[in-house]
mmCIF file of C-alpha atoms and ligand atoms in Angstrom:
data_model
loop_
_atom_site.group_PDB
_atom_site.id
_atom_site.type_symbol
_atom_site.label_atom_id
_atom_site.label_comp_id
_atom_site.label_asym_id
_atom_site.label_seq_id
_atom_site.Cartn_x
_atom_site.Cartn_y
_atom_site.Cartn_z
ATOM 1 C CA MET D 1 93.394 126.222 81.251
ATOM 2 C CA THR D 2 90.986 123.351 81.350
ATOM 3 C CA VAL D 3 92.094 120.253 79.584
ATOM 4 C CA ASP D 4 90.126 120.141 76.417
ATOM 5 C CA THR D 5 90.749 116.642 75.182
ATOM 6 C CA ALA D 6 88.852 115.407 72.205
ATOM 7 C CA TYR D 7 88.152 112.067 73.867
ATOM 8 C CA THR D 8 85.113 112.285 76.134
ATOM 9 C CA GLY D 9 85.143 108.723 77.428
ATOM 10 C CA GLU D 10 81.578 108.286 76.175
ATOM 11 C CA LEU D 11 81.101 106.335 72.961
ATOM 12 C CA PRO D 12 77.415 105.377 72.794
ATOM 13 C CA GLY D 13 76.855 102.183 70.860
ATOM 14 C CA LEU D 14 80.186 100.669 71.875
ATOM 15 C CA THR D 15 80.397 98.353 74.869
ATOM 16 C CA LEU D 16 82.849 99.492 77.516
ATOM 17 C CA LEU D 17 84.498 96.340 78.856
ATOM 18 C CA ALA D 18 86.854 97.935 81.307
ATOM 19 C CA ARG D 19 88.036 101.341 82.378
ATOM 20 C CA GLY D 20 91.569 101.393 83.774
ATOM 21 C CA LYS D 21 93.092 104.442 85.356
ATOM 22 C CA VAL D 22 94.258 105.617 81.954
ATOM 23 C CA ARG D 23 92.819 103.307 79.319
ATOM 24 C CA ASP D 24 89.312 102.373 78.247
ATOM 25 C CA ILE D 25 88.700 99.037 76.567
ATOM 26 C CA TYR D 26 85.694 98.443 74.348
ATOM 27 C CA ASP D 27 84.396 95.144 73.095
ATOM 28 C CA VAL D 28 84.215 95.089 69.299
ATOM 29 C CA ASP D 29 83.535 91.495 68.268
ATOM 30 C CA ASP D 30 84.577 87.934 69.144
ATOM 31 C CA ASN D 31 88.124 88.552 67.979
ATOM 32 C CA SER D 32 88.894 92.177 68.649
ATOM 33 C CA LEU D 33 88.947 94.934 71.222
ATOM 34 C CA LEU D 34 89.306 98.686 70.976
ATOM 35 C CA PHE D 35 92.016 100.076 73.240
ATOM 36 C CA VAL D 36 91.764 103.814 73.902
ATOM 37 C CA ALA D 37 94.390 105.771 75.827
ATOM 38 C CA SER D 38 92.787 108.787 77.493
ATOM 39 C CA ASP D 39 94.622 111.888 78.710
ATOM 40 C CA ARG D 40 93.919 110.978 82.333
ATOM 41 C CA LEU D 41 96.847 111.384 84.702
ATOM 42 C CA SER D 42 97.362 108.980 87.563
ATOM 43 C CA ALA D 43 99.860 109.401 90.371
ATOM 44 C CA PHE D 44 100.118 107.121 93.407
ATOM 45 C CA ASP D 45 97.302 105.108 91.756
ATOM 46 C CA VAL D 46 94.962 108.119 92.023
ATOM 47 C CA VAL D 47 93.424 109.623 88.884
ATOM 48 C CA MET D 48 93.887 113.376 89.158
ATOM 49 C CA LYS D 49 91.201 115.943 88.347
ATOM 50 C CA THR D 50 93.395 117.369 85.624
ATOM 51 C CA GLY D 51 94.618 115.408 82.637
ATOM 52 C CA ILE D 52 97.541 116.077 80.291
ATOM 53 C CA PRO D 53 96.472 117.064 76.768
ATOM 54 C CA ASP D 54 97.624 114.550 74.141
ATOM 55 C CA LYS D 55 99.139 112.195 76.718
ATOM 56 C CA GLY D 56 96.951 109.351 75.420
ATOM 57 C CA LYS D 57 98.234 109.973 71.918
ATOM 58 C CA VAL D 58 101.807 109.852 73.130
ATOM 59 C CA LEU D 59 101.192 106.526 74.902
ATOM 60 C CA THR D 60 99.505 104.958 71.891
ATOM 61 C CA GLN D 61 101.984 106.245 69.331
ATOM 62 C CA ILE D 62 105.040 105.274 71.403
ATOM 63 C CA SER D 63 103.579 101.773 71.772
ATOM 64 C CA MET D 64 103.007 101.623 68.022
ATOM 65 C CA PHE D 65 106.581 102.743 67.390
ATOM 66 C CA TRP D 66 107.964 99.892 69.517
ATOM 67 C CA PHE D 67 105.575 97.282 68.127
ATOM 68 C CA ASP D 68 106.896 98.203 64.720
ATOM 69 C CA LEU D 69 110.556 98.199 65.759
ATOM 70 C CA LEU D 70 110.080 94.845 67.498
ATOM 71 C CA LYS D 71 108.074 93.284 64.733
ATOM 72 C CA ASP D 72 109.859 89.930 65.057
ATOM 73 C CA VAL D 73 107.853 89.497 68.254
ATOM 74 C CA PRO D 74 104.188 88.741 67.441
ATOM 75 C CA ASN D 75 101.939 91.473 68.899
ATOM 76 C CA HIS D 76 98.233 92.112 69.354
ATOM 77 C CA VAL D 77 97.821 95.122 67.052
ATOM 78 C CA ILE D 78 95.373 94.827 64.166
ATOM 79 C CA THR D 79 95.511 98.510 63.250
ATOM 80 C CA ALA D 80 95.951 101.945 64.797
ATOM 81 C CA ASP D 81 94.399 103.632 61.778
ATOM 82 C CA VAL D 82 90.811 104.515 62.627
ATOM 83 C CA ASN D 83 89.932 104.482 58.922
ATOM 84 C CA GLU D 84 90.653 100.755 58.897
ATOM 85 C CA MET D 85 88.470 100.040 61.929
ATOM 86 C CA PRO D 86 84.840 98.841 61.886
ATOM 87 C CA ALA D 87 82.175 101.434 60.975
ATOM 88 C CA GLN D 88 80.800 101.750 64.524
ATOM 89 C CA ILE D 89 84.274 102.936 65.597
ATOM 90 C CA GLN D 90 84.916 105.210 62.618
ATOM 91 C CA LYS D 91 81.896 107.197 63.727
ATOM 92 C CA TYR D 92 84.092 108.509 66.553
ATOM 93 C CA ALA D 93 87.184 109.090 64.435
ATOM 94 C CA SER D 94 87.740 112.639 65.696
ATOM 95 C CA GLN D 95 87.855 111.410 69.306
ATOM 96 C CA LEU D 96 89.865 108.284 68.632
ATOM 97 C CA ALA D 97 92.415 109.149 65.956
ATOM 98 C CA GLY D 98 95.980 108.810 67.170
ATOM 99 C CA ARG D 99 95.029 107.438 70.592
ATOM 100 C CA SER D 100 93.438 104.088 69.827
ATOM 101 C CA MET D 101 94.356 100.628 68.610
ATOM 102 C CA LEU D 102 92.192 97.811 67.392
ATOM 103 C CA VAL D 103 93.751 94.710 68.945
ATOM 104 C CA LYS D 104 93.327 90.946 68.872
ATOM 105 C CA LYS D 105 91.392 89.625 71.812
ATOM 106 C CA LEU D 106 93.776 87.341 73.686
ATOM 107 C CA LYS D 107 93.742 85.059 76.664
ATOM 108 C CA MET D 108 95.911 87.172 78.930
ATOM 109 C CA LEU D 109 98.540 85.498 81.090
ATOM 110 C CA PRO D 110 97.882 86.093 84.804
ATOM 111 C CA VAL D 111 101.466 87.262 85.317
ATOM 112 C CA GLU D 112 102.986 90.637 84.434
ATOM 113 C CA ALA D 113 106.425 90.385 82.873
ATOM 114 C CA ILE D 114 108.514 93.040 84.571
ATOM 115 C CA VAL D 115 112.134 93.486 83.546
ATOM 116 C CA ARG D 116 114.498 95.552 85.648
ATOM 117 C CA GLY D 117 117.795 96.883 84.405
ATOM 118 C CA TYR D 118 118.268 99.086 87.481
ATOM 119 C CA ILE D 119 117.255 98.618 91.083
ATOM 120 C CA THR D 120 114.614 101.118 92.159
ATOM 121 C CA GLY D 121 111.041 101.390 93.430
ATOM 122 C CA SER D 122 109.662 98.224 95.032
ATOM 123 C CA GLY D 123 112.855 96.375 94.018
ATOM 124 C CA TRP D 124 115.028 98.771 95.987
ATOM 125 C CA LYS D 125 112.696 98.507 99.003
ATOM 126 C CA GLU D 126 112.962 94.717 99.013
ATOM 127 C CA TYR D 127 116.731 94.800 98.501
ATOM 128 C CA GLN D 128 117.177 97.055 101.522
ATOM 129 C CA ARG D 129 115.211 94.623 103.685
ATOM 130 C CA LYS D 130 116.458 91.306 102.365
ATOM 131 C CA GLY D 131 119.234 91.782 99.810
ATOM 132 C CA THR D 132 116.915 90.352 97.157
ATOM 133 C CA VAL D 133 114.428 91.388 94.459
ATOM 134 C CA CYS D 134 111.537 88.961 93.982
ATOM 135 C CA ASP D 135 113.555 86.773 96.361
ATOM 136 C CA LEU D 136 116.384 86.634 93.810
ATOM 137 C CA GLU D 137 119.721 87.078 95.550
ATOM 138 C CA LEU D 138 121.632 90.159 94.376
ATOM 139 C CA PRO D 139 125.229 91.264 94.987
ATOM 140 C CA LYS D 140 125.867 93.224 98.169
ATOM 141 C CA GLY D 141 126.568 96.954 98.110
ATOM 142 C CA LEU D 142 124.049 98.084 95.499
ATOM 143 C CA GLU D 143 122.784 101.625 95.864
ATOM 144 C CA ASN D 144 119.361 103.062 95.079
ATOM 145 C CA CYS D 145 119.113 103.063 91.249
ATOM 146 C CA SER D 146 122.324 101.079 90.672
ATOM 147 C CA LYS D 147 122.549 99.437 87.273
ATOM 148 C CA LEU D 148 122.203 95.663 87.525
ATOM 149 C CA GLU D 149 124.848 93.504 85.941
ATOM 150 C CA LYS D 150 122.182 91.852 83.792
ATOM 151 C CA PRO D 151 118.494 92.699 83.364
ATOM 152 C CA LEU D 152 116.325 90.664 85.713
ATOM 153 C CA PHE D 153 112.964 89.056 84.978
ATOM 154 C CA THR D 154 110.910 89.926 88.067
ATOM 155 C CA PRO D 155 107.316 88.862 87.482
ATOM 156 C CA SER D 156 104.309 90.033 89.436
ATOM 157 C CA THR D 157 100.799 88.771 89.846
ATOM 158 C CA LYS D 158 98.000 90.935 88.522
ATOM 159 C CA ALA D 159 96.112 92.307 91.496
ATOM 160 C CA GLU D 160 92.350 92.588 91.588
ATOM 161 C CA ASP D 161 90.889 96.107 91.392
ATOM 162 C CA GLY D 162 92.306 98.512 93.889
ATOM 163 C CA LEU D 163 95.036 96.234 95.218
ATOM 164 C CA HIS D 164 98.714 96.548 94.383
ATOM 165 C CA ASP D 165 100.408 93.926 92.240
ATOM 166 C CA GLU D 166 102.595 91.506 94.136
ATOM 167 C CA ASN D 167 106.168 90.687 93.116
ATOM 168 C CA ILE D 168 106.803 86.958 92.886
ATOM 169 C CA HIS D 169 109.842 84.730 92.388
ATOM 170 C CA PRO D 170 110.228 83.427 88.817
ATOM 171 C CA ASP D 171 109.745 79.911 90.211
ATOM 172 C CA LYS D 172 106.289 80.993 91.322
ATOM 173 C CA SER D 173 105.430 82.325 87.871
ATOM 174 C CA ALA D 174 106.715 79.003 86.467
ATOM 175 C CA GLN D 175 104.188 77.247 88.695
ATOM 176 C CA ILE D 176 101.423 79.517 87.430
ATOM 177 C CA LEU D 177 102.320 79.442 83.726
ATOM 178 C CA GLY D 178 104.140 76.137 83.401
ATOM 179 C CA ALA D 179 107.923 76.012 83.133
ATOM 180 C CA GLU D 180 108.126 76.142 79.362
ATOM 181 C CA LEU D 181 105.808 79.119 78.865
ATOM 182 C CA ASN D 182 107.414 80.934 81.783
ATOM 183 C CA GLN D 183 110.826 80.476 80.205
ATOM 184 C CA LYS D 184 109.582 81.819 76.913
ATOM 185 C CA VAL D 185 107.962 84.848 78.556
ATOM 186 C CA ALA D 186 111.124 85.598 80.547
ATOM 187 C CA GLU D 187 113.418 85.280 77.535
ATOM 188 C CA THR D 188 111.170 87.310 75.257
ATOM 189 C CA ALA D 189 110.680 90.040 77.846
ATOM 190 C CA ILE D 190 114.411 90.365 78.525
ATOM 191 C CA GLN D 191 115.245 90.360 74.842
ATOM 192 C CA ILE D 192 112.718 93.119 74.090
ATOM 193 C CA TYR D 193 113.907 95.169 77.039
ATOM 194 C CA GLU D 194 117.531 94.886 75.950
ATOM 195 C CA THR D 195 116.735 95.960 72.399
ATOM 196 C CA ALA D 196 114.655 98.914 73.568
ATOM 197 C CA ARG D 197 117.091 99.994 76.234
ATOM 198 C CA ALA D 198 119.985 100.066 73.775
ATOM 199 C CA PHE D 199 117.869 102.077 71.339
ATOM 200 C CA ALA D 200 116.802 104.611 74.003
ATOM 201 C CA ALA D 201 120.310 104.859 75.484
ATOM 202 C CA GLU D 202 121.662 106.137 72.182
ATOM 203 C CA ARG D 203 119.114 108.929 72.472
ATOM 204 C CA GLY D 204 119.936 109.880 76.048
ATOM 205 C CA ILE D 205 117.076 108.109 77.819
ATOM 206 C CA ILE D 206 117.577 105.334 80.342
ATOM 207 C CA ILE D 207 114.750 102.817 80.441
ATOM 208 C CA ALA D 208 115.280 101.676 84.006
ATOM 209 C CA ASP D 209 112.580 99.044 84.059
ATOM 210 C CA THR D 210 109.385 98.138 82.284
ATOM 211 C CA LYS D 211 106.307 95.972 82.422
ATOM 212 C CA PHE D 212 105.049 93.809 79.575
ATOM 213 C CA GLU D 213 101.846 91.860 79.319
ATOM 214 C CA PHE D 214 101.529 88.804 77.124
ATOM 215 C CA GLY D 215 98.573 86.744 76.003
ATOM 216 C CA LEU D 216 97.916 83.609 74.006
ATOM 217 C CA ASP D 217 96.044 83.608 70.712
ATOM 218 C CA ASN D 218 93.625 80.883 69.607
ATOM 219 C CA ASP D 219 96.526 78.805 68.308
ATOM 220 C CA GLY D 220 98.376 79.064 71.609
ATOM 221 C CA ASN D 221 101.037 81.458 70.298
ATOM 222 C CA LEU D 222 102.633 83.866 72.719
ATOM 223 C CA VAL D 223 101.652 87.430 71.752
ATOM 224 C CA LEU D 224 102.910 90.750 73.126
ATOM 225 C CA ALA D 225 99.871 92.784 74.250
ATOM 226 C CA ASP D 226 98.814 95.881 76.169
ATOM 227 C CA GLU D 227 100.956 99.033 75.866
ATOM 228 C CA VAL D 228 104.720 98.643 75.445
ATOM 229 C CA LEU D 229 107.651 100.696 76.678
ATOM 230 C CA THR D 230 105.605 103.817 77.324
ATOM 231 C CA PRO D 231 106.425 106.317 80.055
ATOM 232 C CA ASP D 232 103.436 104.846 81.937
ATOM 233 C CA SER D 233 104.609 101.227 81.824
ATOM 234 C CA SER D 234 108.309 102.021 82.265
ATOM 235 C CA ARG D 235 110.628 104.309 84.166
ATOM 236 C CA PHE D 236 112.337 106.759 81.833
ATOM 237 C CA TRP D 237 115.294 108.680 83.276
ATOM 238 C CA PRO D 238 117.321 111.411 81.578
ATOM 239 C CA ALA D 239 120.730 109.742 81.069
ATOM 240 C CA ASP D 240 122.743 112.924 81.554
ATOM 241 C CA GLU D 241 121.413 113.349 85.104
ATOM 242 C CA TYR D 242 121.862 109.731 86.157
ATOM 243 C CA THR D 243 123.535 109.442 89.582
ATOM 244 C CA PRO D 244 123.131 106.231 91.575
ATOM 245 C CA GLY D 245 122.661 106.511 95.346
ATOM 246 C CA LYS D 246 119.493 108.606 95.205
ATOM 247 C CA GLU D 247 116.092 108.780 93.529
ATOM 248 C CA GLN D 248 116.367 109.760 89.863
ATOM 249 C CA ASN D 249 114.326 112.465 88.232
ATOM 250 C CA SER D 250 111.606 110.994 86.077
ATOM 251 C CA PHE D 251 111.744 112.112 82.467
ATOM 252 C CA ASP D 252 108.028 112.805 82.248
ATOM 253 C CA LYS D 253 106.490 112.835 85.748
ATOM 254 C CA GLN D 254 108.965 114.960 87.647
ATOM 255 C CA PHE D 255 106.980 118.214 87.549
ATOM 256 C CA ILE D 256 103.889 116.399 88.790
ATOM 257 C CA ARG D 257 105.845 114.719 91.579
ATOM 258 C CA ASN D 258 107.470 117.973 92.633
ATOM 259 C CA TYR D 259 104.112 119.706 92.704
ATOM 260 C CA LEU D 260 102.451 116.940 94.725
ATOM 261 C CA GLU D 261 105.334 117.005 97.180
ATOM 262 C CA SER D 262 105.027 120.782 97.509
ATOM 263 C CA ILE D 263 101.398 120.464 98.617
ATOM 264 C CA ASN D 264 102.126 117.510 100.920
ATOM 265 C CA TYR D 265 99.837 115.394 98.828
ATOM 266 C CA ASP D 266 97.869 112.819 100.855
ATOM 267 C CA LYS D 267 98.179 110.162 98.107
ATOM 268 C CA THR D 268 94.451 109.410 98.139
ATOM 269 C CA THR D 269 92.404 112.415 96.986
ATOM 270 C CA PRO D 270 92.125 113.431 93.334
ATOM 271 C CA VAL D 271 93.401 117.013 93.040
ATOM 272 C CA THR D 272 93.610 119.725 90.397
ATOM 273 C CA ILE D 273 97.103 120.264 89.025
ATOM 274 C CA PRO D 274 97.972 123.873 88.086
ATOM 275 C CA ASP D 275 98.190 124.855 84.422
ATOM 276 C CA ASN D 276 101.923 125.542 84.386
ATOM 277 C CA VAL D 277 102.685 122.103 85.835
ATOM 278 C CA ILE D 278 100.418 120.470 83.271
ATOM 279 C CA THR D 279 101.957 122.418 80.400
ATOM 280 C CA ARG D 280 105.496 121.504 81.389
ATOM 281 C CA SER D 281 104.542 117.859 81.832
ATOM 282 C CA GLN D 282 102.871 117.824 78.451
ATOM 283 C CA GLN D 283 106.077 119.192 76.927
ATOM 284 C CA LYS D 284 108.060 116.394 78.582
ATOM 285 C CA TYR D 285 105.715 113.714 77.249
ATOM 286 C CA LEU D 286 106.073 115.193 73.773
ATOM 287 C CA GLU D 287 109.828 115.435 74.152
ATOM 288 C CA ALA D 288 110.069 111.765 75.180
ATOM 289 C CA PHE D 289 107.986 110.873 72.166
ATOM 290 C CA GLU D 290 110.107 112.898 69.753
ATOM 291 C CA ILE D 291 113.438 111.739 71.157
ATOM 292 C CA ILE D 292 112.498 108.075 71.008
ATOM 293 C CA THR D 293 110.624 107.957 67.740
ATOM 294 C CA GLY D 294 112.383 110.776 65.890
ATOM 295 C CA LYS D 295 108.921 111.896 64.748
ATOM 296 C CA LYS D 296 106.362 114.561 65.566
ATOM 297 C CA LEU D 297 103.224 113.380 67.316
ATOM 298 C CA SER D 298 100.299 112.914 64.996
ATOM 299 C CA THR D 299 97.485 114.967 66.572
HETATM 300 P P1 LIG K 1 95.719 100.255 85.487
HETATM 301 O O1 LIG K 1 96.665 100.196 84.293
HETATM 302 O O2 LIG K 1 94.869 101.450 85.514
HETATM 303 O O3 LIG K 1 96.399 99.946 86.776
HETATM 304 P P2 LIG K 1 94.638 97.929 84.389
HETATM 305 O O4 LIG K 1 96.003 97.472 84.013
HETATM 306 O O5 LIG K 1 93.685 96.934 84.961
HETATM 307 O O6 LIG K 1 94.672 99.106 85.361
HETATM 308 P P3 LIG K 1 94.401 99.040 81.801
HETATM 309 O O7 LIG K 1 95.879 99.002 81.718
HETATM 310 O O8 LIG K 1 93.708 100.288 81.469
HETATM 311 O O9 LIG K 1 93.911 98.622 83.200
HETATM 312 O O10 LIG K 1 93.723 97.912 80.953
HETATM 313 C C1 LIG K 1 94.352 97.040 80.148
HETATM 314 C C2 LIG K 1 93.734 95.683 80.402
HETATM 315 O O11 LIG K 1 93.572 94.997 79.161
HETATM 316 C C3 LIG K 1 94.626 94.836 81.266
HETATM 317 O O12 LIG K 1 93.850 94.075 82.141
HETATM 318 C C4 LIG K 1 95.325 93.943 80.243
HETATM 319 O O13 LIG K 1 95.698 92.718 80.802
HETATM 320 C C5 LIG K 1 94.238 93.762 79.207
HETATM 321 N N1 LIG K 1 94.711 93.496 77.830
HETATM 322 C C6 LIG K 1 95.753 94.061 77.190
HETATM 323 N N2 LIG K 1 95.870 93.619 75.911
HETATM 324 C C7 LIG K 1 94.847 92.731 75.741
HETATM 325 C C8 LIG K 1 94.410 91.911 74.642
HETATM 326 N N3 LIG K 1 95.032 91.937 73.468
HETATM 327 N N4 LIG K 1 93.351 91.097 74.836
HETATM 328 C C9 LIG K 1 92.701 91.078 76.040
HETATM 329 N N5 LIG K 1 93.040 91.840 77.105
HETATM 330 C C10 LIG K 1 94.099 92.652 76.973
HETATM 331 MG MG1 LIG K 2 97.555 98.470 82.960
#
């Protein structure tokens, strides 16, 4: 099986502003951007040769679901309906439907708002060395993937291309953003995480941690941007398998991880992922989508 995704990544006539590992961003006009989620698959920051069909649609439609659920928090979405987008975009409706959002162009904050409800990943590494996460003191005796008493705001700086983001103490993000804005970002991020986590928990998914990005609009309002609470920006764990003291299975990426482990993956070279691994991963992405939103993916 080759991955036959409708989105080619080539939209002549539109200006590509940036190509992330997964998303492409096109300039539309002074006030708006087109955000397209491709089906590209990245692992260990490497984009693999094989993508996952419809993954981009899952990411976009899960984000849209949360933006809607969290509509008390101002967000950057103008529309996700291609029919409502400018004519030069509608031309590519068959490639873009279901996987794209027209968004307000914002002044992005130079800090990523990470919220952790569980200690894992880089947080667990730091805790083992120093008993802290982002230099915040934590109780002794936590295990890998322990639930934290309260969700923590653990910001990071946005790294330049190719470098890894760096975790920073909230005092440092207060220096970068100003104390008042930092406080607002921290409170908003924690509040959104708590709402989403409670919602997902009722459906058997643990959202262990997540990353938000905020920007400011022309009036200086704080606006939730980027993708939200997707399997790419968050860790989703199946609740019924949760056991602290070890790595958890990832809801969506486990088959990929297992495969890469089985080939002793060097963590640098793009590789082809076998069809059966792709198919099972695709099913997991769809399952996450259906469990969380209670809907079928619009393809
Ligand atoms: P990767 O996710 O591959 O590590 P990345 O985060 O740089 O790389 P993407 O996530 O694909 O790339 O790109 C999203 C980019 O768009 C980010 O730099 C993000 O800060 C920015 N962004 C998100 N929403 C808006 C917005 N409304 N206005 C302006 N920029 C935005
Ligand atoms: Mg990103």
